[in-house]
GROMACS .gro file of C-alpha atoms in nm:
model
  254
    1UNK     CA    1  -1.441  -0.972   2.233
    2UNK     CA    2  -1.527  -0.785   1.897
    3UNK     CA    3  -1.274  -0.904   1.579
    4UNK     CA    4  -1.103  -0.630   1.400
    5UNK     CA    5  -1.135  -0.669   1.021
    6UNK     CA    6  -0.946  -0.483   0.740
    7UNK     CA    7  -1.248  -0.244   0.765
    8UNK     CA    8  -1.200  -0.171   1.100
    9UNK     CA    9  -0.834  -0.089   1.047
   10UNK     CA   10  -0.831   0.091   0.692
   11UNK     CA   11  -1.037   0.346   0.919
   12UNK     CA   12  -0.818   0.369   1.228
   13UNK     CA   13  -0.567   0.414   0.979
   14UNK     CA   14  -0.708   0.707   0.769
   15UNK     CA   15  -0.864   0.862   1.107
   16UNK     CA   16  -0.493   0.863   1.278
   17UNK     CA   17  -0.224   0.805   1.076
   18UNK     CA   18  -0.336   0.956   0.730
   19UNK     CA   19  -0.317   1.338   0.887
   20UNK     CA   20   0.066   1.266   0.967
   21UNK     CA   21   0.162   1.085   0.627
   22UNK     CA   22  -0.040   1.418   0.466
   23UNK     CA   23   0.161   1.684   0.703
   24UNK     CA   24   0.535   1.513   0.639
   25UNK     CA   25   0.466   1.534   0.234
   26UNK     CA   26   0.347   1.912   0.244
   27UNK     CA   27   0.658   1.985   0.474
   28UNK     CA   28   0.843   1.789   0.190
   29UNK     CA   29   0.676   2.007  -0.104
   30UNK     CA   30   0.797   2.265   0.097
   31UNK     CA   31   1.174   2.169   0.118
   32UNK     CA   32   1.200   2.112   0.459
   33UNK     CA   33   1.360   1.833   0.426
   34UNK     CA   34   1.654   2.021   0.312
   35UNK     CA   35   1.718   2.121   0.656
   36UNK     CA   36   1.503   1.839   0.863
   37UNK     CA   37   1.520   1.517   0.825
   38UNK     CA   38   1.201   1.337   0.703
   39UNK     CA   39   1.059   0.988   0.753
   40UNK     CA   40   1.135   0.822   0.423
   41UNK     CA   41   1.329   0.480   0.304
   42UNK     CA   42   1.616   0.535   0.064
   43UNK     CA   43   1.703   0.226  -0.132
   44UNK     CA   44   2.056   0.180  -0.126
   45UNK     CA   45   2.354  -0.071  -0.282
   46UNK     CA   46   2.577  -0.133  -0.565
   47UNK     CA   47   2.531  -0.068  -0.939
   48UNK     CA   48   2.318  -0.348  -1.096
   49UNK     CA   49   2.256  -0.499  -0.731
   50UNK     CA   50   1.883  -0.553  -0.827
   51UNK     CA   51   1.714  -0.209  -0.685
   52UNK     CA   52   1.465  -0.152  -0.976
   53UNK     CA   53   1.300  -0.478  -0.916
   54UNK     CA   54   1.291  -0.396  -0.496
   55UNK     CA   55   1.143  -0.068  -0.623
   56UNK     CA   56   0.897  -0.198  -0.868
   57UNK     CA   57   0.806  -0.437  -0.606
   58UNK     CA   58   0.778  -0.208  -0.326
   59UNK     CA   59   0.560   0.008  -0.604
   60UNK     CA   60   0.407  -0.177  -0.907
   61UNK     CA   61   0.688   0.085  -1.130
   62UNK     CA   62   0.912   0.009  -1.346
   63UNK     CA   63   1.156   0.159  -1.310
   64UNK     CA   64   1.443   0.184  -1.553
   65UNK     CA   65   1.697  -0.099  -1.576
   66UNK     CA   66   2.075  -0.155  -1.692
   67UNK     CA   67   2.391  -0.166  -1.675
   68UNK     CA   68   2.599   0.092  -1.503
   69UNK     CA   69   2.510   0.411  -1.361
   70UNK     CA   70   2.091   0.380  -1.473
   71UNK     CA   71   1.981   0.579  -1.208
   72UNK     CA   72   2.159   0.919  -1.222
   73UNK     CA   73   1.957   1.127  -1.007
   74UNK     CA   74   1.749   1.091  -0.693
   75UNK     CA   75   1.457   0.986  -0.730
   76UNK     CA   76   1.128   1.062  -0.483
   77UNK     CA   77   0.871   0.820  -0.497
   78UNK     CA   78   0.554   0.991  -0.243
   79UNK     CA   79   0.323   0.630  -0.283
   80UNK     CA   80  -0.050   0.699  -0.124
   81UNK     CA   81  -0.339   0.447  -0.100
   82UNK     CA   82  -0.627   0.544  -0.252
   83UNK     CA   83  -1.011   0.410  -0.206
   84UNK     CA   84  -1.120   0.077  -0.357
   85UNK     CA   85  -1.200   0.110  -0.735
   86UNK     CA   86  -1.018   0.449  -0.784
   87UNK     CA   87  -0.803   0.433  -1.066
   88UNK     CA   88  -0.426   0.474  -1.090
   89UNK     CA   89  -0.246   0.793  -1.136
   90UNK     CA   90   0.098   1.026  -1.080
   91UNK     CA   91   0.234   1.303  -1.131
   92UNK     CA   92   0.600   1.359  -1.199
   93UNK     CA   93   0.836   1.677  -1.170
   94UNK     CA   94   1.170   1.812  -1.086
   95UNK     CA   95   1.305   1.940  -0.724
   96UNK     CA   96   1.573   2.125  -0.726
   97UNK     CA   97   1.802   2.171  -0.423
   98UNK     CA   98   1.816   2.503  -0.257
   99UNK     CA   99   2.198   2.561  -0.420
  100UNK     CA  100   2.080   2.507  -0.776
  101UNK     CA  101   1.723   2.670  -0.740
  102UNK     CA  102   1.723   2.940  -0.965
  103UNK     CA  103   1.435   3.209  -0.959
  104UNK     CA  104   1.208   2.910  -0.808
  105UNK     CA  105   1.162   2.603  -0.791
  106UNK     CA  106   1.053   2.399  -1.138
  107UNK     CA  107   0.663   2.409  -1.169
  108UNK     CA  108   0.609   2.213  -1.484
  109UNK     CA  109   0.407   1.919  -1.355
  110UNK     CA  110   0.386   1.622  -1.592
  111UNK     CA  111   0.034   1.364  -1.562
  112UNK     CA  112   0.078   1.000  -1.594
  113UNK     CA  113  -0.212   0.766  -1.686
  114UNK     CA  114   0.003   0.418  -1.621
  115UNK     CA  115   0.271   0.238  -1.466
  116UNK     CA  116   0.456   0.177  -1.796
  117UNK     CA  117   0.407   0.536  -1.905
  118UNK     CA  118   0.575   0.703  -1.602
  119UNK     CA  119   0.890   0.457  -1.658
  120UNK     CA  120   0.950   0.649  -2.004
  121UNK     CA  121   0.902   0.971  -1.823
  122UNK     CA  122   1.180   0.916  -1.554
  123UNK     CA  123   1.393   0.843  -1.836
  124UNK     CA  124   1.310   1.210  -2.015
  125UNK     CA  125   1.333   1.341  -1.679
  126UNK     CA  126   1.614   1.220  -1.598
  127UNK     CA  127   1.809   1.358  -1.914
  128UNK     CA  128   1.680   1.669  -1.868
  129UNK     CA  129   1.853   1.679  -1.496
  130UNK     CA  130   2.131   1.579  -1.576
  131UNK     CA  131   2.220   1.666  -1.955
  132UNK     CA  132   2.447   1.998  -1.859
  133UNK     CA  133   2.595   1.798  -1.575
  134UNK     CA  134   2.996   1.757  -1.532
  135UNK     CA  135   2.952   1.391  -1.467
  136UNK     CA  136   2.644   1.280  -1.608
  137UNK     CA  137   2.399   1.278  -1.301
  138UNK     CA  138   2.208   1.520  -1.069
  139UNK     CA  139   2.169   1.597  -0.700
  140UNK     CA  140   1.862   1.781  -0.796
  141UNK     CA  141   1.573   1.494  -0.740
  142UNK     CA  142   1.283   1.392  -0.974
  143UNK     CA  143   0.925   1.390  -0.758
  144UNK     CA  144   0.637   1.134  -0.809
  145UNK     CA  145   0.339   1.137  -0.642
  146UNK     CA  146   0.159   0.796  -0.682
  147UNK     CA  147  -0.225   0.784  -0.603
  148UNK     CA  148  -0.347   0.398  -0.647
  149UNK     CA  149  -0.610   0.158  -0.399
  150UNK     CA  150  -0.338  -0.166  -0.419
  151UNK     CA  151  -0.011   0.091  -0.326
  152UNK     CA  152   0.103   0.114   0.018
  153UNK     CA  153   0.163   0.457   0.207
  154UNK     CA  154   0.527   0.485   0.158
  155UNK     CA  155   0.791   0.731   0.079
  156UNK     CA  156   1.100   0.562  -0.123
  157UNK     CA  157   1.401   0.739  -0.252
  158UNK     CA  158   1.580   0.572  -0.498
  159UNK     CA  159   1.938   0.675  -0.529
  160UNK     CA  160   2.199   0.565  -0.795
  161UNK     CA  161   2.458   0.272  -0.725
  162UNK     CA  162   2.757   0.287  -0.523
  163UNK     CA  163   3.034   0.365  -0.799
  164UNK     CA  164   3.339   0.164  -0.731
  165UNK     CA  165   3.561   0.261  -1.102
  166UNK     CA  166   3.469   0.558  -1.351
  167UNK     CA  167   3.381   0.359  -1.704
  168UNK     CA  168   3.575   0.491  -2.040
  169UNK     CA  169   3.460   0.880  -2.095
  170UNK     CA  170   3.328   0.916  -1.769
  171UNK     CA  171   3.513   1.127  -1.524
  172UNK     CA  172   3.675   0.980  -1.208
  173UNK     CA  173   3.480   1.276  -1.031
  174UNK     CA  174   3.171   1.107  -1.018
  175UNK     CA  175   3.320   0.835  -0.767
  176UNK     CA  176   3.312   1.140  -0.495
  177UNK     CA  177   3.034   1.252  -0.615
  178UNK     CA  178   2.790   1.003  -0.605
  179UNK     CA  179   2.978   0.892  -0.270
  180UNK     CA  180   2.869   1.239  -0.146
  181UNK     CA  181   2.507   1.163  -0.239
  182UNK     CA  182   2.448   0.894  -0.088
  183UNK     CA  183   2.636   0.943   0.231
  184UNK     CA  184   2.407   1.238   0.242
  185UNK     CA  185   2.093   1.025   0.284
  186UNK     CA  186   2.266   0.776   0.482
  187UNK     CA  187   2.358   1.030   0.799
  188UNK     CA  188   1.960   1.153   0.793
  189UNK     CA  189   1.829   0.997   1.127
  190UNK     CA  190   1.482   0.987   1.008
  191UNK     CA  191   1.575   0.722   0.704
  192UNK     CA  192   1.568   0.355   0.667
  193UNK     CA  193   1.845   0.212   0.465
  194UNK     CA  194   1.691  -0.053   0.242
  195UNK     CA  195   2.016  -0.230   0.173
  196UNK     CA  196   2.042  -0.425  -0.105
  197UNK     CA  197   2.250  -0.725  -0.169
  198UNK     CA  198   2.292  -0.967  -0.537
  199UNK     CA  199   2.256  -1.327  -0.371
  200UNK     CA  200   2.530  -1.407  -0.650
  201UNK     CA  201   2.815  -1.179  -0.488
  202UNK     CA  202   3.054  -1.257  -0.165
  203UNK     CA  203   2.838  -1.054   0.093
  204UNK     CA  204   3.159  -0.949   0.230
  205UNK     CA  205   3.199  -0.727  -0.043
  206UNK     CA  206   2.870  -0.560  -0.067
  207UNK     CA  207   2.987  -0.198   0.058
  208UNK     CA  208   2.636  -0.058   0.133
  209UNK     CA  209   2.642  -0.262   0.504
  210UNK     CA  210   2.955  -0.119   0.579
  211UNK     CA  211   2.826   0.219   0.535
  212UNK     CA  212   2.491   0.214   0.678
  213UNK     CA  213   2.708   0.036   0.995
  214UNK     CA  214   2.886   0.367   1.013
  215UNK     CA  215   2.595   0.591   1.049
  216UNK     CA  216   2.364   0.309   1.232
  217UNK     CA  217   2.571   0.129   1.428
  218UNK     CA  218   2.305  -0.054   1.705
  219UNK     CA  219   2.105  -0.180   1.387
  220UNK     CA  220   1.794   0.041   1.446
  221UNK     CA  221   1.703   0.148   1.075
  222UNK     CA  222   1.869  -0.070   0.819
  223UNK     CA  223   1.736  -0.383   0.680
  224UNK     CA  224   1.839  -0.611   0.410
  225UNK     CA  225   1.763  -0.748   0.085
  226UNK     CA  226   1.854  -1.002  -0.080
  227UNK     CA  227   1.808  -0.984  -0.466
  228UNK     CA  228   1.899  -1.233  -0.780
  229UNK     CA  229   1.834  -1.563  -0.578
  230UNK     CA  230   1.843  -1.733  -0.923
  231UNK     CA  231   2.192  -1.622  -0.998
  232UNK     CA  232   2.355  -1.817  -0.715
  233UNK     CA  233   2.630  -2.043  -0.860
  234UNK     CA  234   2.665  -2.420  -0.735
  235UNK     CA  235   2.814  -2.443  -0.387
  236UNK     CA  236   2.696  -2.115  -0.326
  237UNK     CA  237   2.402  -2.216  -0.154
  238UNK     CA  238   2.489  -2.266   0.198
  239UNK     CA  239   2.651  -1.888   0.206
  240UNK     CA  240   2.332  -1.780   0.094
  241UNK     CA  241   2.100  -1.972   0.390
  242UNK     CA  242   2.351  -1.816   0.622
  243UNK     CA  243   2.245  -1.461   0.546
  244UNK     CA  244   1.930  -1.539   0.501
  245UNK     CA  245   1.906  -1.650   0.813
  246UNK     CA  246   2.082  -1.394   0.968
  247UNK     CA  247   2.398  -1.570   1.069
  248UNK     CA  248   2.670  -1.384   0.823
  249UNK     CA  249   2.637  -1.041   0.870
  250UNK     CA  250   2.335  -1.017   1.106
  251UNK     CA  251   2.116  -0.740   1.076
  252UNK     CA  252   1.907  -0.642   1.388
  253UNK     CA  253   1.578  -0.600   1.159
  254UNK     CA  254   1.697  -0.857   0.918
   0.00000   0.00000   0.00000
């Protein structure tokens, strides 16, 4: 029997999977995902629970770090593999949401050359969204298509932190609000909840599981991550092996 080699399946993949990844992110450009649910994986969990490095894992980004509320917009993050020795490159731009579209959609399409360059841009992009907003952040969503040979074919959403107490100036508004976001991602059926958890904080108090448990109940589309191994205090440890191995709070994927 005939071995398959990378070959073999880099063109099984472009011949029959390709033409479906291509369809689902013209639909997108369309905004049909405003009224059906698309295949994508929304990265979920608490402010300054470790998403940008998940992300910039995932990706090869980086994306914007802090404290607090850092991400305070969606962000869409279309990844597609390219051929060998092609060089990297994305676009970014603003979506706006059916409710706030105004004489179109935005059309100003910005070109970035490198990883580092497009972090600045999410930050100007992000500003932009959301400096006229009541509470400092956006529902409207920033786009990014990434074109790169060592990226995998992925759709990512990264959404800001779960918001537990407004901060000094900020209004208590945004609790809901953000709330409202993300539970709006969270009900789509078509979306994996990438659910992600500090290793230095009592599992039992990461809210994202108990959320994603609500809408996904039997398990089928939420898995786990476990960030900031290095952070876990002495006699911490065996906690830590336990969810790891999938004994507190067991996830059916893990």
């Amino acid at each position: 029997m005939a071995s398959t080699t990378s070959a073999d399946l880099t063109a099984a993949h472009e011949q029959n999977v390709r033409p479906w990844l291509d369809l689902i992110d013209t639909l997108r450009a369309q905004g049909v995902h405003e009224d059906l649910p698309l295949p994508q994986i929304a990265v979920m969990g608490d402010q300054s629970s470790g998403k940008s490095s998940v992300l910039e894992a995932l990706s090869g980004v980086p994306f914007p770090r802090g404290t607090g509320l850092v991400t305070r917009c969606p962000t869409q993050l279309l990844m597609k593999r390219s051929a060998p020795g092609t060089s990297w490159k994305a676009t970014a731009s603003i979506s706006r949401s059916q409710a706030n579209r105004r004489g179109g959609a935005d059309t100003q399409t910005r070109s970035v050359a490198s990883p580092g360059q497009l972090t600045d841009v999410i930050v100007k992009l992000t500003d932009a969204l959301t400096a006229s907003q009541p509470y400092g952040f956006s529902q409207d969503a920033i786009v990014i298509h990434v074109t790169a040979p060592d990226v995998p074919d992925l759709t990512l959403i990264d959404l800001p932190g779960i918001v537990r107490t407004s901060t000094s100036g900020q209004d208590s508004s945004v609790i809901q609000e953000v709330n409202n976001l993300i539970n709006s991602y969270l009900i789509q059926e078509r979306t994996i909840i990438l659910a992600v958890l500090p290793a230095n904080q009592d599992i039992a108090t990461c809210d994202i599981l108990e959320r994603a448990a609500q809408v996904d109940p039997t398990g089928e589309r939420t898995i786990g991550v476990l960030t900031k191994p290095d952070l876990v205090g002495p006699g911490s440890e065996d906690e830590v092996i336990a969810v790891l191995n999938n004994v507190s709070k067991p996830l059916k994927l893990g």
